[in-house]
């Protein structure tokens, strides 16, 4: 499905973030907004309004009624069985979204199987000036994605659907967005900023062997983004990846995205690092097991010259999963090498032994495991000298000590590149201005018992355009 929508808007919207407001202040009993947010299209700075054009984006897993449990003793009792209950909660969700007035809204677990709910979202968002794009998960799962873009401020140049066809029936949406009004880009003239935005919801890690499936899903997204950029010659534009990633900052998906130049916008805004100490400072979800964790992200990747090749980065991430599985089996380095080489009397690993080891740790031999081609690609990465076997030093370098290299934030936002003609080009990227979780307790790693909108906290981020040129540092527009 491809959507091309024209817009005659005269400004760029940004929803104001009133981080001190509570749920009760936003919503009242009759389903209306109890206080007004200006949403004027510019960022409020103190008492005065600035003329700084920005992009505001909200990602929110709204918990489909077919999944919301109402009785912990009887798991079959779901909210979807009680119209008044799910209708009231989703009216409040819409109230909150329209109060926030983000220019881009990415929703997950949108109940596409209920026509009344779908109509309500389309009508209320449409009346507020949004274009909506929905995508159901495959195999009639009942839920899916909804992405809404304010038509007064953006033109949708393209909208693509990604169907993963994996064991989780997951999907993703890719939108190519352009600002409605041009602004000054350089002395040669003006341009309208373009960027790519992805909305997705990854598989929940019910079992550790599903790690490779989740990595597959992200790999497919990045492959598609690369293909879309290559076919449309769009390498000089920022990329936003939004959604419920069902994994924390300590997981393989997080490290994989970091190795590809993406940064967590919330962590950048709050100056958190990738360290273990900062991994649990905030949360965004209380899952069905009662655990609280931070799983909702808006990832940003600005135009950069070079990053690790996608296939190589993918291989390193899979090696990380292999090491993790071996460590869970209580294997130390030498024991892990012995396990991989199996009964071979030489001090090396053969391809057949490598495949058997992957089968034993549930990474191949299952419908959702690594394909034969992917297994061969991994082997080629591990066999550094190409002699057909993997020695102990190769094992240490490629498998045991291989990790996705984690790029620092400045490396993602201050890169240089050359055009095919060898002339430095200029691009417009994004700088994270502000990022807020609601309710505010989530920012302190706590989950309030009186929060009722969902089992996820919505994340809203404001991005401001920045000029990136050659080796110069970013400057505000």
mmCIF file of C-alpha atoms in Angstrom, residues 102-343:
data_model
loop_
_atom_site.group_PDB
_atom_site.id
_atom_site.type_symbol
_atom_site.label_atom_id
_atom_site.label_comp_id
_atom_site.label_asym_id
_atom_site.label_seq_id
_atom_site.Cartn_x
_atom_site.Cartn_y
_atom_site.Cartn_z
ATOM 1 C CA UNK A 102 2.073 15.410 18.803
ATOM 2 C CA UNK A 103 2.526 15.898 15.100
ATOM 3 C CA UNK A 104 3.231 12.162 14.658
ATOM 4 C CA UNK A 105 1.568 9.378 16.668
ATOM 5 C CA UNK A 106 2.666 5.721 16.558
ATOM 6 C CA UNK A 107 0.341 3.256 18.283
ATOM 7 C CA UNK A 108 0.852 -0.447 18.875
ATOM 8 C CA UNK A 109 -1.698 -3.125 19.898
ATOM 9 C CA UNK A 110 -4.366 -1.178 18.041
ATOM 10 C CA UNK A 111 -7.529 -3.331 17.992
ATOM 11 C CA UNK A 112 -8.025 -3.482 14.232
ATOM 12 C CA UNK A 113 -10.549 -6.314 14.607
ATOM 13 C CA UNK A 114 -13.188 -4.074 16.191
ATOM 14 C CA UNK A 115 -14.913 -1.789 13.693
ATOM 15 C CA UNK A 116 -16.394 0.482 16.361
ATOM 16 C CA UNK A 117 -13.023 1.185 17.955
ATOM 17 C CA UNK A 118 -11.351 1.687 14.570
ATOM 18 C CA UNK A 119 -14.069 4.143 13.543
ATOM 19 C CA UNK A 120 -13.726 6.053 16.812
ATOM 20 C CA UNK A 121 -9.977 6.528 16.384
ATOM 21 C CA UNK A 122 -10.255 7.448 12.722
ATOM 22 C CA UNK A 123 -13.030 9.948 13.327
ATOM 23 C CA UNK A 124 -11.552 11.707 16.355
ATOM 24 C CA UNK A 125 -8.028 11.803 14.941
ATOM 25 C CA UNK A 126 -9.379 12.819 11.535
ATOM 26 C CA UNK A 127 -11.433 15.633 13.048
ATOM 27 C CA UNK A 128 -8.243 16.824 14.771
ATOM 28 C CA UNK A 129 -6.407 17.001 11.438
ATOM 29 C CA UNK A 130 -4.574 13.672 11.323
ATOM 30 C CA UNK A 131 -4.132 11.238 8.462
ATOM 31 C CA UNK A 132 -4.245 7.665 9.789
ATOM 32 C CA UNK A 133 -2.612 4.500 8.463
ATOM 33 C CA UNK A 134 -3.394 1.157 10.069
ATOM 34 C CA UNK A 135 -1.848 -2.265 9.556
ATOM 35 C CA UNK A 136 -3.113 -5.545 10.991
ATOM 36 C CA UNK A 137 -0.790 -8.290 12.136
ATOM 37 C CA UNK A 138 -0.788 -11.350 9.892
ATOM 38 C CA UNK A 139 -2.897 -14.479 10.521
ATOM 39 C CA UNK A 140 -5.821 -12.484 11.938
ATOM 40 C CA UNK A 141 -4.209 -11.822 15.294
ATOM 41 C CA UNK A 142 -6.768 -9.083 15.959
ATOM 42 C CA UNK A 143 -4.417 -6.192 16.706
ATOM 43 C CA UNK A 144 -1.880 -4.196 14.758
ATOM 44 C CA UNK A 145 -0.441 -0.725 14.259
ATOM 45 C CA UNK A 146 -1.860 2.744 13.752
ATOM 46 C CA UNK A 147 0.287 5.669 12.626
ATOM 47 C CA UNK A 148 -1.203 9.165 12.551
ATOM 48 C CA UNK A 149 0.421 12.212 10.936
ATOM 49 C CA UNK A 150 -0.969 15.736 11.165
ATOM 50 C CA UNK A 151 -1.914 16.723 7.620
ATOM 51 C CA UNK A 152 -1.541 20.453 8.207
ATOM 52 C CA UNK A 153 2.159 20.106 8.828
ATOM 53 C CA UNK A 154 3.419 17.123 6.816
ATOM 54 C CA UNK A 155 3.030 15.490 3.451
ATOM 55 C CA UNK A 156 3.220 11.702 3.280
ATOM 56 C CA UNK A 157 5.351 10.916 0.244
ATOM 57 C CA UNK A 158 5.092 7.165 0.720
ATOM 58 C CA UNK A 159 3.750 4.573 3.139
ATOM 59 C CA UNK A 160 4.997 1.002 2.987
ATOM 60 C CA UNK A 161 3.889 -2.138 4.850
ATOM 61 C CA UNK A 162 6.394 -4.699 6.124
ATOM 62 C CA UNK A 163 5.074 -8.191 6.886
ATOM 63 C CA UNK A 164 7.668 -10.309 8.682
ATOM 64 C CA UNK A 165 5.849 -13.682 8.360
ATOM 65 C CA UNK A 166 7.615 -15.057 11.426
ATOM 66 C CA UNK A 167 6.368 -16.971 14.461
ATOM 67 C CA UNK A 168 5.073 -13.793 16.088
ATOM 68 C CA UNK A 169 3.150 -12.490 13.049
ATOM 69 C CA UNK A 170 4.748 -9.087 13.502
ATOM 70 C CA UNK A 171 4.534 -6.153 11.098
ATOM 71 C CA UNK A 172 5.943 -2.666 10.615
ATOM 72 C CA UNK A 173 4.992 0.541 8.800
ATOM 73 C CA UNK A 174 7.478 2.795 7.020
ATOM 74 C CA UNK A 175 6.458 6.374 6.211
ATOM 75 C CA UNK A 176 8.439 8.824 4.094
ATOM 76 C CA UNK A 177 7.504 12.250 5.470
ATOM 77 C CA UNK A 178 8.130 15.771 4.209
ATOM 78 C CA UNK A 179 7.539 19.046 6.049
ATOM 79 C CA UNK A 180 4.808 21.155 4.501
ATOM 80 C CA UNK A 181 6.786 24.412 4.462
ATOM 81 C CA UNK A 182 10.326 24.996 3.259
ATOM 82 C CA UNK A 183 12.830 26.660 5.504
ATOM 83 C CA UNK A 184 16.316 28.031 4.989
ATOM 84 C CA UNK A 185 18.790 25.235 4.372
ATOM 85 C CA UNK A 186 21.842 27.074 3.079
ATOM 86 C CA UNK A 187 22.878 30.136 1.109
ATOM 87 C CA UNK A 188 21.920 28.435 -2.140
ATOM 88 C CA UNK A 189 18.256 28.283 -1.297
ATOM 89 C CA UNK A 190 15.652 26.574 0.827
ATOM 90 C CA UNK A 191 14.423 23.018 1.149
ATOM 91 C CA UNK A 192 11.715 21.003 2.827
ATOM 92 C CA UNK A 193 12.984 18.531 5.381
ATOM 93 C CA UNK A 194 12.315 14.864 4.727
ATOM 94 C CA UNK A 195 12.721 11.916 7.065
ATOM 95 C CA UNK A 196 11.735 8.271 7.423
ATOM 96 C CA UNK A 197 9.696 6.967 10.330
ATOM 97 C CA UNK A 198 9.019 3.332 11.236
ATOM 98 C CA UNK A 199 6.317 2.070 13.600
ATOM 99 C CA UNK A 200 6.627 -1.517 14.874
ATOM 100 C CA UNK A 201 6.018 -3.930 17.759
ATOM 101 C CA UNK A 202 8.538 -6.716 18.278
ATOM 102 C CA UNK A 203 7.883 -10.209 19.593
ATOM 103 C CA UNK A 204 7.823 -10.679 23.368
ATOM 104 C CA UNK A 205 10.812 -12.808 24.533
ATOM 105 C CA UNK A 206 8.782 -15.646 26.057
ATOM 106 C CA UNK A 207 11.892 -17.816 25.773
ATOM 107 C CA UNK A 208 15.586 -17.022 25.317
ATOM 108 C CA UNK A 209 15.678 -18.933 22.030
ATOM 109 C CA UNK A 210 13.332 -16.283 20.596
ATOM 110 C CA UNK A 211 16.144 -13.729 20.789
ATOM 111 C CA UNK A 212 17.178 -14.607 17.265
ATOM 112 C CA UNK A 213 13.591 -14.024 16.042
ATOM 113 C CA UNK A 214 13.517 -10.562 17.561
ATOM 114 C CA UNK A 215 16.895 -9.811 16.006
ATOM 115 C CA UNK A 216 15.513 -11.056 12.691
ATOM 116 C CA UNK A 217 12.658 -8.595 12.911
ATOM 117 C CA UNK A 218 14.963 -5.606 13.418
ATOM 118 C CA UNK A 219 17.321 -6.884 10.719
ATOM 119 C CA UNK A 220 14.432 -7.004 8.236
ATOM 120 C CA UNK A 221 13.409 -3.456 9.137
ATOM 121 C CA UNK A 222 16.923 -2.115 8.590
ATOM 122 C CA UNK A 223 17.315 -4.094 5.370
ATOM 123 C CA UNK A 224 14.094 -2.598 4.051
ATOM 124 C CA UNK A 225 15.073 0.920 5.117
ATOM 125 C CA UNK A 226 18.426 0.521 3.351
ATOM 126 C CA UNK A 227 16.699 -0.778 0.216
ATOM 127 C CA UNK A 228 14.158 2.066 0.239
ATOM 128 C CA UNK A 229 16.909 4.664 0.671
ATOM 129 C CA UNK A 230 19.020 3.113 -2.056
ATOM 130 C CA UNK A 231 16.182 2.867 -4.576
ATOM 131 C CA UNK A 232 15.051 6.427 -3.896
ATOM 132 C CA UNK A 233 18.522 7.914 -3.265
ATOM 133 C CA UNK A 234 17.559 9.114 0.211
ATOM 134 C CA UNK A 235 20.726 8.516 2.199
ATOM 135 C CA UNK A 236 20.980 12.095 3.471
ATOM 136 C CA UNK A 237 18.002 12.145 5.834
ATOM 137 C CA UNK A 238 17.289 11.161 9.442
ATOM 138 C CA UNK A 239 15.475 7.965 10.430
ATOM 139 C CA UNK A 240 13.120 7.494 13.391
ATOM 140 C CA UNK A 241 12.263 3.995 14.626
ATOM 141 C CA UNK A 242 9.287 4.029 17.007
ATOM 142 C CA UNK A 243 7.466 1.368 18.927
ATOM 143 C CA UNK A 244 7.336 -1.319 21.563
ATOM 144 C CA UNK A 245 10.627 -3.181 21.242
ATOM 145 C CA UNK A 246 9.847 -5.673 24.014
ATOM 146 C CA UNK A 247 13.452 -5.557 25.147
ATOM 147 C CA UNK A 248 15.582 -3.440 27.458
ATOM 148 C CA UNK A 249 18.834 -1.534 27.064
ATOM 149 C CA UNK A 250 20.785 -4.633 28.083
ATOM 150 C CA UNK A 251 19.382 -6.771 25.262
ATOM 151 C CA UNK A 252 20.726 -7.879 21.881
ATOM 152 C CA UNK A 253 18.301 -5.706 19.886
ATOM 153 C CA UNK A 254 19.464 -2.584 21.715
ATOM 154 C CA UNK A 255 23.143 -3.333 21.033
ATOM 155 C CA UNK A 256 22.409 -4.172 17.407
ATOM 156 C CA UNK A 257 20.659 -0.849 16.795
ATOM 157 C CA UNK A 258 23.443 1.035 18.571
ATOM 158 C CA UNK A 259 25.989 -0.621 16.303
ATOM 159 C CA UNK A 260 24.033 0.728 13.333
ATOM 160 C CA UNK A 261 24.274 4.337 14.473
ATOM 161 C CA UNK A 262 20.914 4.668 16.222
ATOM 162 C CA UNK A 263 20.540 6.378 19.587
ATOM 163 C CA UNK A 264 17.733 6.189 22.132
ATOM 164 C CA UNK A 265 16.176 9.655 22.056
ATOM 165 C CA UNK A 266 14.939 9.434 25.646
ATOM 166 C CA UNK A 267 18.408 8.526 26.927
ATOM 167 C CA UNK A 268 20.016 11.296 24.899
ATOM 168 C CA UNK A 269 17.566 13.858 26.295
ATOM 169 C CA UNK A 270 18.322 12.777 29.867
ATOM 170 C CA UNK A 271 22.062 12.243 29.270
ATOM 171 C CA UNK A 272 21.931 8.555 30.153
ATOM 172 C CA UNK A 273 24.662 6.251 28.862
ATOM 173 C CA UNK A 274 24.692 2.621 27.750
ATOM 174 C CA UNK A 275 26.203 1.592 31.071
ATOM 175 C CA UNK A 276 24.540 -0.942 33.352
ATOM 176 C CA UNK A 277 24.061 1.782 35.948
ATOM 177 C CA UNK A 278 21.858 3.770 33.548
ATOM 178 C CA UNK A 279 20.009 0.759 32.109
ATOM 179 C CA UNK A 280 17.221 0.790 34.704
ATOM 180 C CA UNK A 281 16.779 4.480 35.491
ATOM 181 C CA UNK A 282 13.441 4.583 33.661
ATOM 182 C CA UNK A 283 10.659 2.163 32.804
ATOM 183 C CA UNK A 284 7.789 2.184 30.318
ATOM 184 C CA UNK A 285 5.983 -1.122 30.827
ATOM 185 C CA UNK A 286 4.587 -3.436 33.467
ATOM 186 C CA UNK A 287 4.204 -6.757 31.675
ATOM 187 C CA UNK A 288 1.803 -9.643 32.261
ATOM 188 C CA UNK A 289 4.332 -11.233 34.591
ATOM 189 C CA UNK A 290 4.310 -8.162 36.834
ATOM 190 C CA UNK A 291 7.841 -7.112 35.868
ATOM 191 C CA UNK A 292 8.602 -3.436 35.175
ATOM 192 C CA UNK A 293 11.053 -2.558 32.427
ATOM 193 C CA UNK A 294 11.917 0.042 29.794
ATOM 194 C CA UNK A 295 10.942 -1.295 26.374
ATOM 195 C CA UNK A 296 9.415 1.623 24.434
ATOM 196 C CA UNK A 297 11.859 3.599 22.302
ATOM 197 C CA UNK A 298 12.040 6.271 19.659
ATOM 198 C CA UNK A 299 15.356 5.629 17.960
ATOM 199 C CA UNK A 300 17.134 8.331 15.965
ATOM 200 C CA UNK A 301 19.783 7.912 13.293
ATOM 201 C CA UNK A 302 21.057 11.077 11.622
ATOM 202 C CA UNK A 303 22.716 11.113 8.190
ATOM 203 C CA UNK A 304 26.219 9.684 8.612
ATOM 204 C CA UNK A 305 28.973 8.741 6.229
ATOM 205 C CA UNK A 306 29.721 5.232 7.335
ATOM 206 C CA UNK A 307 28.747 2.632 9.836
ATOM 207 C CA UNK A 308 29.442 -1.061 10.152
ATOM 208 C CA UNK A 309 27.978 -3.044 7.230
ATOM 209 C CA UNK A 310 24.531 -4.309 8.167
ATOM 210 C CA UNK A 311 25.305 -7.991 7.555
ATOM 211 C CA UNK A 312 28.499 -7.840 9.607
ATOM 212 C CA UNK A 313 26.709 -6.087 12.452
ATOM 213 C CA UNK A 314 23.944 -8.696 12.292
ATOM 214 C CA UNK A 315 26.495 -11.518 12.475
ATOM 215 C CA UNK A 316 28.135 -9.964 15.525
ATOM 216 C CA UNK A 317 24.746 -9.693 17.218
ATOM 217 C CA UNK A 318 23.982 -13.362 16.531
ATOM 218 C CA UNK A 319 27.413 -14.360 17.878
ATOM 219 C CA UNK A 320 26.438 -12.454 21.005
ATOM 220 C CA UNK A 321 23.289 -14.588 21.291
ATOM 221 C CA UNK A 322 25.339 -17.773 20.818
ATOM 222 C CA UNK A 323 27.701 -16.713 23.594
ATOM 223 C CA UNK A 324 24.759 -15.876 25.850
ATOM 224 C CA UNK A 325 23.208 -19.300 25.272
ATOM 225 C CA UNK A 326 26.520 -21.027 26.008
ATOM 226 C CA UNK A 327 26.976 -19.016 29.194
ATOM 227 C CA UNK A 328 23.476 -19.979 30.316
ATOM 228 C CA UNK A 329 24.621 -23.582 29.970
ATOM 229 C CA UNK A 330 27.466 -22.683 32.382
ATOM 230 C CA UNK A 331 30.185 -22.894 29.735
ATOM 231 C CA UNK A 332 33.355 -20.894 30.286
ATOM 232 C CA UNK A 333 35.475 -19.855 27.297
ATOM 233 C CA UNK A 334 37.493 -23.079 26.896
ATOM 234 C CA UNK A 335 34.498 -25.283 27.656
ATOM 235 C CA UNK A 336 32.463 -23.404 25.046
ATOM 236 C CA UNK A 337 35.163 -23.995 22.442
ATOM 237 C CA UNK A 338 35.214 -27.685 23.307
ATOM 238 C CA UNK A 339 31.432 -27.848 22.987
ATOM 239 C CA UNK A 340 31.521 -26.205 19.552
ATOM 240 C CA UNK A 341 34.237 -28.471 18.173
ATOM 241 C CA UNK A 342 32.387 -31.532 19.513
ATOM 242 C CA UNK A 343 34.279 -34.831 19.057
#
